[in-house]
mmCIF file of C-alpha atoms in Angstrom:
data_model
loop_
_atom_site.group_PDB
_atom_site.id
_atom_site.type_symbol
_atom_site.label_atom_id
_atom_site.label_comp_id
_atom_site.label_asym_id
_atom_site.label_seq_id
_atom_site.Cartn_x
_atom_site.Cartn_y
_atom_site.Cartn_z
ATOM 1 C CA UNK A 9 -80.707 -79.868 230.428
ATOM 2 C CA UNK A 10 -83.909 -81.250 228.909
ATOM 3 C CA UNK A 11 -84.147 -85.075 229.085
ATOM 4 C CA UNK A 12 -84.093 -86.908 225.749
ATOM 5 C CA UNK A 13 -86.473 -89.880 225.678
ATOM 6 C CA UNK A 14 -87.213 -92.734 223.275
ATOM 7 C CA UNK A 15 -90.783 -93.840 222.529
ATOM 8 C CA UNK A 16 -92.516 -96.773 220.886
ATOM 9 C CA UNK A 17 -94.864 -95.141 218.359
ATOM 10 C CA UNK A 18 -96.326 -98.331 216.871
ATOM 11 C CA UNK A 19 -99.579 -98.091 218.859
ATOM 12 C CA UNK A 20 -102.225 -95.443 219.298
ATOM 13 C CA UNK A 21 -100.333 -93.801 222.152
ATOM 14 C CA UNK A 22 -96.534 -93.415 222.417
ATOM 15 C CA UNK A 23 -94.965 -95.605 225.093
ATOM 16 C CA UNK A 24 -91.565 -94.745 226.552
ATOM 17 C CA UNK A 25 -88.765 -97.243 225.986
ATOM 18 C CA UNK A 26 -86.246 -97.393 228.830
ATOM 19 C CA UNK A 27 -83.989 -100.165 227.498
ATOM 20 C CA UNK A 28 -82.824 -99.798 223.877
ATOM 21 C CA UNK A 29 -79.373 -99.431 222.249
ATOM 22 C CA UNK A 30 -80.350 -96.040 220.791
ATOM 23 C CA UNK A 31 -81.287 -94.441 224.111
ATOM 24 C CA UNK A 32 -78.363 -96.150 225.848
ATOM 25 C CA UNK A 33 -76.025 -94.492 223.356
ATOM 26 C CA UNK A 34 -77.520 -91.061 224.122
ATOM 27 C CA UNK A 35 -77.133 -91.662 227.863
ATOM 28 C CA UNK A 36 -73.555 -92.940 227.635
ATOM 29 C CA UNK A 37 -71.880 -91.141 224.731
ATOM 30 C CA UNK A 38 -68.334 -92.395 225.260
ATOM 31 C CA UNK A 39 -65.994 -93.193 228.173
ATOM 32 C CA UNK A 40 -64.846 -89.539 228.446
ATOM 33 C CA UNK A 41 -67.776 -87.208 227.689
ATOM 34 C CA UNK A 42 -70.985 -87.063 229.667
ATOM 35 C CA UNK A 43 -74.303 -86.800 227.853
ATOM 36 C CA UNK A 44 -74.840 -83.178 228.941
ATOM 37 C CA UNK A 45 -71.385 -82.061 227.807
ATOM 38 C CA UNK A 46 -71.691 -83.840 224.469
ATOM 39 C CA UNK A 47 -75.160 -82.483 223.720
ATOM 40 C CA UNK A 48 -73.928 -78.990 224.541
ATOM 41 C CA UNK A 49 -71.094 -79.479 222.062
ATOM 42 C CA UNK A 50 -73.500 -80.667 219.358
ATOM 43 C CA UNK A 51 -75.611 -77.521 219.634
ATOM 44 C CA UNK A 52 -72.502 -75.317 219.883
ATOM 45 C CA UNK A 53 -71.258 -76.777 216.579
ATOM 46 C CA UNK A 54 -74.643 -76.274 214.914
ATOM 47 C CA UNK A 55 -74.915 -72.699 216.170
ATOM 48 C CA UNK A 56 -71.399 -71.605 215.292
ATOM 49 C CA UNK A 57 -70.407 -73.602 212.207
ATOM 50 C CA UNK A 58 -73.709 -75.149 211.116
ATOM 51 C CA UNK A 59 -72.329 -78.715 211.132
ATOM 52 C CA UNK A 60 -71.673 -81.423 213.681
ATOM 53 C CA UNK A 61 -69.634 -84.525 212.895
ATOM 54 C CA UNK A 62 -69.472 -87.591 215.147
ATOM 55 C CA UNK A 63 -67.554 -90.768 214.386
ATOM 56 C CA UNK A 64 -69.665 -93.785 215.364
ATOM 57 C CA UNK A 65 -67.768 -96.600 217.033
ATOM 58 C CA UNK A 66 -69.769 -99.766 216.375
ATOM 59 C CA UNK A 67 -69.764 -103.268 217.801
ATOM 60 C CA UNK A 68 -69.560 -106.531 215.862
ATOM 61 C CA UNK A 69 -73.250 -106.296 214.880
ATOM 62 C CA UNK A 70 -72.860 -102.766 213.481
ATOM 63 C CA UNK A 71 -74.747 -101.099 216.356
ATOM 64 C CA UNK A 72 -73.193 -97.794 217.499
ATOM 65 C CA UNK A 73 -71.860 -97.965 221.057
ATOM 66 C CA UNK A 74 -69.767 -94.748 221.217
ATOM 67 C CA UNK A 75 -69.793 -91.324 219.552
ATOM 68 C CA UNK A 76 -66.597 -89.294 219.126
ATOM 69 C CA UNK A 77 -66.777 -85.645 218.039
ATOM 70 C CA UNK A 78 -64.718 -84.474 215.066
ATOM 71 C CA UNK A 79 -64.032 -80.705 214.818
ATOM 72 C CA UNK A 80 -66.187 -79.367 211.957
ATOM 73 C CA UNK A 81 -63.333 -77.289 210.507
ATOM 74 C CA UNK A 82 -61.256 -80.473 210.082
ATOM 75 C CA UNK A 83 -63.878 -82.493 208.153
ATOM 76 C CA UNK A 84 -64.640 -82.305 204.444
ATOM 77 C CA UNK A 85 -67.686 -83.871 202.790
ATOM 78 C CA UNK A 86 -66.975 -86.127 199.808
ATOM 79 C CA UNK A 87 -69.716 -85.594 197.193
ATOM 80 C CA UNK A 88 -71.459 -88.505 195.454
ATOM 81 C CA UNK A 89 -73.259 -88.232 192.079
ATOM 82 C CA UNK A 90 -76.427 -90.009 193.231
ATOM 83 C CA UNK A 91 -76.300 -90.287 197.047
ATOM 84 C CA UNK A 92 -75.252 -86.621 197.515
ATOM 85 C CA UNK A 93 -72.789 -87.597 200.250
ATOM 86 C CA UNK A 94 -70.300 -90.363 199.453
ATOM 87 C CA UNK A 95 -68.153 -90.150 202.567
ATOM 88 C CA UNK A 96 -66.109 -87.891 204.819
ATOM 89 C CA UNK A 97 -62.452 -86.932 204.992
ATOM 90 C CA UNK A 98 -60.983 -85.972 208.359
ATOM 91 C CA UNK A 99 -57.603 -84.260 208.535
ATOM 92 C CA UNK A 100 -56.606 -83.341 212.107
ATOM 93 C CA UNK A 101 -54.895 -79.995 212.594
ATOM 94 C CA UNK A 102 -51.135 -80.341 212.082
ATOM 95 C CA UNK A 103 -51.390 -83.890 210.706
ATOM 96 C CA UNK A 104 -49.830 -84.860 207.385
ATOM 97 C CA UNK A 105 -52.336 -87.633 206.623
ATOM 98 C CA UNK A 106 -56.099 -87.685 206.537
ATOM 99 C CA UNK A 107 -58.656 -90.393 207.322
ATOM 100 C CA UNK A 108 -61.521 -91.240 204.967
ATOM 101 C CA UNK A 109 -64.749 -92.624 206.427
ATOM 102 C CA UNK A 110 -67.761 -94.164 204.771
ATOM 103 C CA UNK A 111 -71.049 -92.316 204.919
ATOM 104 C CA UNK A 112 -72.411 -94.799 207.473
ATOM 105 C CA UNK A 113 -69.549 -94.128 209.900
ATOM 106 C CA UNK A 114 -70.277 -90.442 210.482
ATOM 107 C CA UNK A 115 -73.288 -88.762 212.079
ATOM 108 C CA UNK A 116 -73.734 -85.374 210.395
ATOM 109 C CA UNK A 117 -76.657 -83.159 211.443
ATOM 110 C CA UNK A 118 -76.448 -79.717 209.857
ATOM 111 C CA UNK A 119 -78.399 -76.505 209.377
ATOM 112 C CA UNK A 120 -79.830 -75.044 206.170
ATOM 113 C CA UNK A 121 -77.349 -73.683 203.654
ATOM 114 C CA UNK A 122 -78.699 -72.235 200.381
ATOM 115 C CA UNK A 123 -75.205 -72.277 198.866
ATOM 116 C CA UNK A 124 -74.355 -75.962 199.417
ATOM 117 C CA UNK A 125 -76.219 -79.256 199.915
ATOM 118 C CA UNK A 126 -73.197 -80.801 201.645
ATOM 119 C CA UNK A 127 -72.618 -78.535 204.624
ATOM 120 C CA UNK A 128 -74.740 -76.307 206.834
ATOM 121 C CA UNK A 129 -74.171 -72.634 207.582
ATOM 122 C CA UNK A 130 -73.943 -71.536 211.212
ATOM 123 C CA UNK A 131 -74.897 -68.269 212.822
ATOM 124 C CA UNK A 132 -71.299 -67.232 213.422
ATOM 125 C CA UNK A 133 -70.410 -67.915 209.791
ATOM 126 C CA UNK A 134 -73.203 -65.573 208.745
ATOM 127 C CA UNK A 135 -71.946 -63.041 211.283
ATOM 128 C CA UNK A 136 -68.329 -63.194 210.107
ATOM 129 C CA UNK A 137 -68.436 -60.046 207.975
ATOM 130 C CA UNK A 138 -70.326 -58.131 210.659
ATOM 131 C CA UNK A 139 -67.816 -59.204 213.303
ATOM 132 C CA UNK A 140 -64.891 -58.030 211.163
ATOM 133 C CA UNK A 141 -66.555 -54.665 210.529
ATOM 134 C CA UNK A 142 -67.342 -54.285 214.220
ATOM 135 C CA UNK A 143 -63.726 -55.036 215.161
ATOM 136 C CA UNK A 144 -62.408 -52.368 212.809
ATOM 137 C CA UNK A 145 -65.015 -49.878 214.089
ATOM 138 C CA UNK A 146 -63.971 -50.517 217.691
ATOM 139 C CA UNK A 147 -60.317 -50.013 216.773
ATOM 140 C CA UNK A 148 -61.206 -46.754 215.049
ATOM 141 C CA UNK A 149 -63.206 -45.505 218.035
ATOM 142 C CA UNK A 150 -60.414 -46.438 220.440
ATOM 143 C CA UNK A 151 -57.969 -44.450 218.338
ATOM 144 C CA UNK A 152 -60.349 -41.518 218.577
ATOM 145 C CA UNK A 153 -60.165 -41.707 222.357
ATOM 146 C CA UNK A 154 -56.400 -41.915 222.320
ATOM 147 C CA UNK A 155 -56.088 -38.826 220.132
ATOM 148 C CA UNK A 156 -58.963 -36.576 221.105
ATOM 149 C CA UNK A 157 -60.518 -36.965 224.520
ATOM 150 C CA UNK A 158 -59.490 -35.002 227.650
ATOM 151 C CA UNK A 159 -57.731 -36.587 230.606
ATOM 152 C CA UNK A 160 -59.928 -39.150 232.309
ATOM 153 C CA UNK A 161 -57.389 -41.514 233.927
ATOM 154 C CA UNK A 162 -56.111 -40.897 237.425
ATOM 155 C CA UNK A 163 -53.254 -42.876 238.976
ATOM 156 C CA UNK A 164 -52.756 -42.683 242.704
ATOM 157 C CA UNK A 165 -49.156 -43.731 243.436
ATOM 158 C CA UNK A 166 -48.448 -45.027 246.912
ATOM 159 C CA UNK A 167 -44.823 -46.142 246.560
ATOM 160 C CA UNK A 168 -42.021 -43.767 247.342
ATOM 161 C CA UNK A 169 -39.307 -42.406 245.004
ATOM 162 C CA UNK A 170 -35.702 -41.608 245.774
ATOM 163 C CA UNK A 171 -35.943 -38.075 244.412
ATOM 164 C CA UNK A 172 -37.917 -35.817 242.066
ATOM 165 C CA UNK A 173 -35.920 -37.040 239.059
ATOM 166 C CA UNK A 174 -37.048 -40.611 239.689
ATOM 167 C CA UNK A 175 -40.652 -39.446 240.027
ATOM 168 C CA UNK A 176 -40.512 -37.502 236.738
ATOM 169 C CA UNK A 177 -38.857 -40.413 234.967
ATOM 170 C CA UNK A 178 -41.644 -42.748 236.142
ATOM 171 C CA UNK A 179 -44.331 -40.314 234.974
ATOM 172 C CA UNK A 180 -42.862 -39.895 231.507
ATOM 173 C CA UNK A 181 -42.245 -43.617 231.005
ATOM 174 C CA UNK A 182 -45.861 -44.384 231.887
ATOM 175 C CA UNK A 183 -47.109 -41.544 229.746
ATOM 176 C CA UNK A 184 -45.117 -42.785 226.741
ATOM 177 C CA UNK A 185 -46.868 -46.140 227.007
ATOM 178 C CA UNK A 186 -50.369 -44.651 227.232
ATOM 179 C CA UNK A 187 -50.438 -41.447 225.213
ATOM 180 C CA UNK A 188 -51.876 -41.128 221.700
ATOM 181 C CA UNK A 189 -50.239 -39.919 218.527
ATOM 182 C CA UNK A 190 -51.263 -36.307 219.211
ATOM 183 C CA UNK A 191 -50.212 -36.473 222.882
ATOM 184 C CA UNK A 192 -53.857 -36.582 223.950
ATOM 185 C CA UNK A 193 -55.178 -38.810 226.706
ATOM 186 C CA UNK A 194 -52.414 -37.769 229.095
ATOM 187 C CA UNK A 195 -52.858 -39.490 232.476
ATOM 188 C CA UNK A 196 -52.922 -37.592 235.762
ATOM 189 C CA UNK A 197 -50.570 -38.768 238.525
ATOM 190 C CA UNK A 198 -51.264 -38.020 242.192
ATOM 191 C CA UNK A 199 -48.844 -38.901 244.956
ATOM 192 C CA UNK A 200 -50.237 -40.402 248.130
ATOM 193 C CA UNK A 201 -51.060 -37.655 250.585
ATOM 194 C CA UNK A 202 -51.187 -34.835 248.018
ATOM 195 C CA UNK A 203 -55.008 -34.840 247.913
ATOM 196 C CA UNK A 204 -57.761 -36.531 249.840
ATOM 197 C CA UNK A 205 -60.533 -36.621 247.198
ATOM 198 C CA UNK A 206 -60.065 -37.831 243.618
ATOM 199 C CA UNK A 207 -62.770 -36.822 241.135
ATOM 200 C CA UNK A 208 -63.073 -38.663 237.823
ATOM 201 C CA UNK A 209 -64.401 -36.362 235.075
ATOM 202 C CA UNK A 210 -67.882 -37.009 233.685
ATOM 203 C CA UNK A 211 -67.859 -39.277 230.573
ATOM 204 C CA UNK A 212 -67.660 -37.250 227.392
ATOM 205 C CA UNK A 213 -70.181 -37.463 224.566
ATOM 206 C CA UNK A 214 -67.667 -39.528 222.602
ATOM 207 C CA UNK A 215 -67.375 -42.040 225.435
ATOM 208 C CA UNK A 216 -71.143 -42.293 225.811
ATOM 209 C CA UNK A 217 -71.517 -42.801 222.058
ATOM 210 C CA UNK A 218 -68.918 -45.575 222.215
ATOM 211 C CA UNK A 219 -70.752 -47.324 225.047
ATOM 212 C CA UNK A 220 -74.031 -47.058 223.119
ATOM 213 C CA UNK A 221 -72.267 -48.564 220.109
ATOM 214 C CA UNK A 222 -71.196 -51.540 222.214
ATOM 215 C CA UNK A 223 -74.769 -51.987 223.428
ATOM 216 C CA UNK A 224 -76.091 -51.845 219.868
ATOM 217 C CA UNK A 225 -73.579 -54.488 218.746
ATOM 218 C CA UNK A 226 -74.486 -56.736 221.658
ATOM 219 C CA UNK A 227 -78.209 -56.430 220.931
ATOM 220 C CA UNK A 228 -77.623 -57.067 217.236
ATOM 221 C CA UNK A 229 -75.783 -60.323 217.937
ATOM 222 C CA UNK A 230 -78.354 -61.352 220.544
ATOM 223 C CA UNK A 231 -81.162 -60.719 218.066
ATOM 224 C CA UNK A 232 -79.490 -62.921 215.450
ATOM 225 C CA UNK A 233 -79.188 -65.769 217.944
ATOM 226 C CA UNK A 234 -82.770 -65.252 219.157
ATOM 227 C CA UNK A 235 -81.764 -64.248 222.697
ATOM 228 C CA UNK A 236 -84.050 -61.647 224.349
ATOM 229 C CA UNK A 237 -82.342 -58.701 226.141
ATOM 230 C CA UNK A 238 -83.623 -59.862 229.535
ATOM 231 C CA UNK A 239 -81.507 -63.007 229.197
ATOM 232 C CA UNK A 240 -78.477 -60.699 229.066
ATOM 233 C CA UNK A 241 -79.621 -58.836 232.215
ATOM 234 C CA UNK A 242 -80.690 -55.869 230.102
ATOM 235 C CA UNK A 243 -84.029 -54.602 231.394
ATOM 236 C CA UNK A 244 -83.876 -51.223 229.670
ATOM 237 C CA UNK A 245 -86.547 -52.318 227.196
ATOM 238 C CA UNK A 246 -88.472 -54.617 229.525
ATOM 239 C CA UNK A 247 -89.323 -55.140 233.166
ATOM 240 C CA UNK A 248 -89.518 -58.101 235.485
ATOM 241 C CA UNK A 249 -93.200 -58.710 234.816
ATOM 242 C CA UNK A 250 -92.699 -59.509 231.144
ATOM 243 C CA UNK A 251 -89.188 -60.959 231.505
ATOM 244 C CA UNK A 252 -90.785 -64.350 232.220
ATOM 245 C CA UNK A 253 -92.801 -64.015 229.005
ATOM 246 C CA UNK A 254 -89.586 -63.254 227.135
ATOM 247 C CA UNK A 255 -88.018 -66.329 228.698
ATOM 248 C CA UNK A 256 -90.902 -68.510 227.554
ATOM 249 C CA UNK A 257 -90.687 -67.041 224.046
ATOM 250 C CA UNK A 258 -86.945 -67.725 224.080
ATOM 251 C CA UNK A 259 -87.610 -71.367 224.824
ATOM 252 C CA UNK A 260 -90.410 -71.765 222.296
ATOM 253 C CA UNK A 261 -88.872 -69.841 219.390
ATOM 254 C CA UNK A 262 -85.140 -70.444 219.881
ATOM 255 C CA UNK A 263 -84.210 -73.413 222.045
ATOM 256 C CA UNK A 264 -87.062 -75.675 220.935
ATOM 257 C CA UNK A 265 -86.403 -74.741 217.291
ATOM 258 C CA UNK A 266 -82.840 -76.074 217.605
ATOM 259 C CA UNK A 267 -84.193 -79.125 219.420
ATOM 260 C CA UNK A 268 -86.580 -79.810 216.527
ATOM 261 C CA UNK A 269 -83.693 -79.619 214.060
ATOM 262 C CA UNK A 270 -81.699 -82.249 215.941
ATOM 263 C CA UNK A 271 -84.711 -84.448 216.774
ATOM 264 C CA UNK A 272 -85.745 -84.433 213.116
ATOM 265 C CA UNK A 273 -82.275 -85.675 212.150
ATOM 266 C CA UNK A 274 -82.367 -88.409 214.790
ATOM 267 C CA UNK A 275 -85.801 -89.678 213.738
ATOM 268 C CA UNK A 276 -85.447 -89.314 209.964
ATOM 269 C CA UNK A 277 -81.783 -90.284 209.455
ATOM 270 C CA UNK A 278 -80.063 -91.580 212.583
ATOM 271 C CA UNK A 279 -82.592 -94.235 213.636
ATOM 272 C CA UNK A 280 -83.405 -95.539 210.113
ATOM 273 C CA UNK A 281 -79.686 -95.798 209.266
ATOM 274 C CA UNK A 282 -78.280 -97.476 212.369
ATOM 275 C CA UNK A 283 -81.364 -98.958 214.064
ATOM 276 C CA UNK A 284 -83.409 -100.265 211.151
ATOM 277 C CA UNK A 285 -84.546 -103.211 213.275
ATOM 278 C CA UNK A 286 -87.017 -100.779 214.840
ATOM 279 C CA UNK A 287 -88.949 -100.356 211.571
ATOM 280 C CA UNK A 288 -91.981 -102.162 210.216
ATOM 281 C CA UNK A 289 -92.695 -102.135 206.462
ATOM 282 C CA UNK A 290 -90.372 -99.165 206.080
ATOM 283 C CA UNK A 291 -91.977 -97.145 208.897
ATOM 284 C CA UNK A 292 -89.970 -96.555 212.058
ATOM 285 C CA UNK A 293 -91.649 -97.825 215.192
ATOM 286 C CA UNK A 294 -89.437 -95.824 217.578
ATOM 287 C CA UNK A 295 -88.815 -92.077 217.846
ATOM 288 C CA UNK A 296 -86.896 -89.637 220.038
ATOM 289 C CA UNK A 297 -88.556 -86.700 221.807
ATOM 290 C CA UNK A 298 -87.534 -84.132 224.411
ATOM 291 C CA UNK A 299 -89.360 -83.960 227.751
ATOM 292 C CA UNK A 300 -90.148 -80.320 228.603
ATOM 293 C CA UNK A 301 -92.329 -81.060 231.624
ATOM 294 C CA UNK A 302 -89.724 -79.768 234.105
ATOM 295 C CA UNK A 303 -88.814 -76.552 232.255
ATOM 296 C CA UNK A 304 -89.891 -73.688 234.526
ATOM 297 C CA UNK A 305 -90.143 -71.169 231.687
ATOM 298 C CA UNK A 306 -92.764 -73.364 229.971
ATOM 299 C CA UNK A 307 -94.804 -74.070 233.098
ATOM 300 C CA UNK A 308 -97.056 -71.070 232.430
ATOM 301 C CA UNK A 309 -97.673 -72.377 228.945
ATOM 302 C CA UNK A 310 -98.646 -75.782 230.328
ATOM 303 C CA UNK A 311 -101.051 -74.087 232.759
ATOM 304 C CA UNK A 312 -102.649 -72.147 229.910
ATOM 305 C CA UNK A 313 -103.050 -75.365 227.932
ATOM 306 C CA UNK A 314 -104.663 -77.078 230.926
ATOM 307 C CA UNK A 315 -107.142 -74.226 231.399
ATOM 308 C CA UNK A 316 -108.007 -74.253 227.702
ATOM 309 C CA UNK A 317 -108.563 -78.018 227.716
ATOM 310 C CA UNK A 318 -110.788 -77.697 230.774
ATOM 311 C CA UNK A 319 -112.994 -75.191 228.944
ATOM 312 C CA UNK A 320 -113.133 -77.351 225.812
ATOM 313 C CA UNK A 321 -114.038 -80.499 227.753
ATOM 314 C CA UNK A 322 -116.660 -78.704 229.861
ATOM 315 C CA UNK A 323 -118.363 -77.372 226.709
ATOM 316 C CA UNK A 324 -118.442 -80.674 224.813
ATOM 317 C CA UNK A 325 -115.826 -79.542 222.273
ATOM 318 C CA UNK A 326 -113.171 -82.120 223.242
ATOM 319 C CA UNK A 327 -113.199 -85.480 225.013
ATOM 320 C CA UNK A 328 -111.097 -86.033 228.170
ATOM 321 C CA UNK A 329 -108.821 -88.373 226.231
ATOM 322 C CA UNK A 330 -108.285 -85.788 223.511
ATOM 323 C CA UNK A 331 -107.357 -83.257 226.191
ATOM 324 C CA UNK A 332 -104.938 -85.698 227.811
ATOM 325 C CA UNK A 333 -103.227 -86.398 224.488
ATOM 326 C CA UNK A 334 -102.866 -82.687 223.727
ATOM 327 C CA UNK A 335 -101.078 -82.283 227.093
ATOM 328 C CA UNK A 336 -98.685 -85.129 226.280
ATOM 329 C CA UNK A 337 -100.272 -87.564 228.745
ATOM 330 C CA UNK A 338 -101.443 -91.137 228.187
ATOM 331 C CA UNK A 339 -105.014 -92.034 227.297
ATOM 332 C CA UNK A 340 -107.435 -93.166 230.007
ATOM 333 C CA UNK A 341 -108.578 -96.783 229.687
ATOM 334 C CA UNK A 342 -112.118 -95.902 230.838
ATOM 335 C CA UNK A 343 -114.420 -95.757 227.753
ATOM 336 C CA UNK A 344 -116.209 -92.793 229.342
ATOM 337 C CA UNK A 345 -113.094 -90.706 228.638
ATOM 338 C CA UNK A 346 -113.924 -90.878 224.919
ATOM 339 C CA UNK A 347 -117.333 -89.211 225.304
ATOM 340 C CA UNK A 348 -118.303 -85.547 225.068
ATOM 341 C CA UNK A 349 -119.605 -83.806 228.191
ATOM 342 C CA UNK A 350 -121.510 -80.606 228.808
ATOM 343 C CA UNK A 351 -120.831 -79.299 232.318
ATOM 344 C CA UNK A 352 -119.899 -82.782 233.483
ATOM 345 C CA UNK A 353 -122.966 -84.525 232.007
ATOM 346 C CA UNK A 354 -122.666 -86.736 228.896
ATOM 347 C CA UNK A 355 -124.471 -85.338 225.913
ATOM 348 C CA UNK A 356 -127.984 -86.702 225.544
ATOM 349 C CA UNK A 357 -128.438 -87.408 229.271
ATOM 350 C CA UNK A 358 -130.356 -85.407 231.847
ATOM 351 C CA UNK A 359 -128.485 -83.895 234.792
ATOM 352 C CA UNK A 360 -130.865 -85.352 237.438
ATOM 353 C CA UNK A 361 -131.370 -88.985 236.448
ATOM 354 C CA UNK A 362 -128.555 -89.574 233.997
ATOM 355 C CA UNK A 363 -131.045 -91.280 231.638
ATOM 356 C CA UNK A 364 -131.353 -90.303 228.002
ATOM 357 C CA UNK A 365 -133.954 -87.642 227.350
ATOM 358 C CA UNK A 366 -135.662 -87.676 223.973
ATOM 359 C CA UNK A 367 -136.340 -84.281 222.471
ATOM 360 C CA UNK A 368 -139.092 -83.832 219.863
ATOM 361 C CA UNK A 369 -138.033 -82.404 216.560
ATOM 362 C CA UNK A 370 -139.032 -78.808 216.063
ATOM 363 C CA UNK A 371 -141.521 -78.392 213.259
ATOM 364 C CA UNK A 372 -140.205 -76.653 210.209
ATOM 365 C CA UNK A 373 -140.772 -72.916 210.250
ATOM 366 C CA UNK A 374 -140.927 -72.643 214.072
ATOM 367 C CA UNK A 375 -139.843 -69.465 215.844
ATOM 368 C CA UNK A 376 -136.095 -68.857 215.888
ATOM 369 C CA UNK A 377 -136.010 -68.450 219.669
ATOM 370 C CA UNK A 378 -137.659 -71.873 220.027
ATOM 371 C CA UNK A 379 -134.913 -73.378 217.892
ATOM 372 C CA UNK A 380 -132.292 -71.837 220.167
ATOM 373 C CA UNK A 381 -134.094 -73.226 223.237
ATOM 374 C CA UNK A 382 -134.194 -76.689 221.709
ATOM 375 C CA UNK A 383 -130.459 -76.615 220.937
ATOM 376 C CA UNK A 384 -129.726 -75.506 224.493
ATOM 377 C CA UNK A 385 -131.965 -78.237 225.883
ATOM 378 C CA UNK A 386 -130.260 -80.935 223.852
ATOM 379 C CA UNK A 387 -126.881 -79.939 225.262
ATOM 380 C CA UNK A 388 -127.791 -79.136 228.889
ATOM 381 C CA UNK A 389 -130.955 -81.095 229.560
ATOM 382 C CA UNK A 390 -132.833 -77.954 230.691
ATOM 383 C CA UNK A 391 -135.039 -75.369 229.052
ATOM 384 C CA UNK A 392 -134.216 -71.698 229.656
ATOM 385 C CA UNK A 393 -136.437 -69.337 231.622
ATOM 386 C CA UNK A 394 -138.458 -66.954 229.459
ATOM 387 C CA UNK A 395 -141.106 -64.290 230.072
ATOM 388 C CA UNK A 396 -144.486 -64.213 228.434
ATOM 389 C CA UNK A 397 -146.146 -61.165 227.026
ATOM 390 C CA UNK A 398 -147.340 -60.085 230.519
ATOM 391 C CA UNK A 399 -143.791 -60.104 231.919
ATOM 392 C CA UNK A 400 -144.389 -63.263 234.011
ATOM 393 C CA UNK A 401 -141.669 -65.921 233.998
ATOM 394 C CA UNK A 402 -142.708 -69.178 232.425
ATOM 395 C CA UNK A 403 -140.836 -72.422 231.785
ATOM 396 C CA UNK A 404 -141.513 -74.569 228.769
ATOM 397 C CA UNK A 405 -140.966 -78.228 229.405
ATOM 398 C CA UNK A 406 -140.053 -80.650 226.681
ATOM 399 C CA UNK A 407 -142.271 -83.681 226.271
ATOM 400 C CA UNK A 408 -140.810 -87.099 225.836
ATOM 401 C CA UNK A 409 -141.485 -88.790 222.560
ATOM 402 C CA UNK A 410 -143.547 -91.929 223.174
ATOM 403 C CA UNK A 411 -141.856 -95.172 222.234
#
């Protein structure tokens, strides 16, 4: 699982908070559920039903100290004319009475639902019609097999029978349980010792079509949930070399998208509602964030970011501190980390002495190649090598401007 961390965002750089009631609650959900199990349940509810409901058990000061999951199918949202949500009604399955909770007693992250502002809509809810159609199609195809395909089941019977009548009775009883309406799909029975080699017939076109239909259904569901085929051990459309790229895309486009949904709820609703003491003039000074530094699938992405930042810093397009921030690291206290560098040398300084080198302004209307040389000199401290009209190499030195 990816660690959930709490940060102080009041300063220029976020600072992790290790001791706070909000992060303590996320570490110790309740006396029964571990944090990993509870977080898994939250995302399972959001994926399947589109809603997660947690009752917040609070201490005498009103600070939540425990979270208890309520099954989404047992909770109804009570509308409010101005606040949208006025409360929640929970009726456990099989119970005759229901419990009504105030809005502040229930944590309710949910997904987008164009049809209702009160509840989200999960992936499985959107798939409901497709699942029902697929179930009926499977039943229809199975009936086709029962009533139309040739024999493809072979039973090798090792137990003995008292006589031929008992053997025939066993065959017909088994056949009656397996045969189709048109007596197709008749099984083949072979007594032990009758034959040495048993050959199963090649799958028919109907069987192959059925298996392809199952694969199509699986891929369709996986596509809706944003799961690449390689995550289902299907390498028919990919190979090992790009499976890691698919895994990284799965993290970035699917898992991290669900993380952003939950983190946005925590920072925009959960913390301001139950931990308002962490705000200053209406702006929250604390915020949750996931730590992806140990996710193997994203390690390649981190390496790419590091290489890009190295190029930007080396070419005076980003300061070292800006690169560190983009990587999620803390700023360096050294003031030199806020300067621009060209190949390791601060802009405006020579590579040999490290002292500032003054460059005369180019007169207006000078040759274009001289302008390019001057720009290069101002960024590297050197003038490029050029050839004169005779083909000999010459170097033009810049003259210091007298003080």
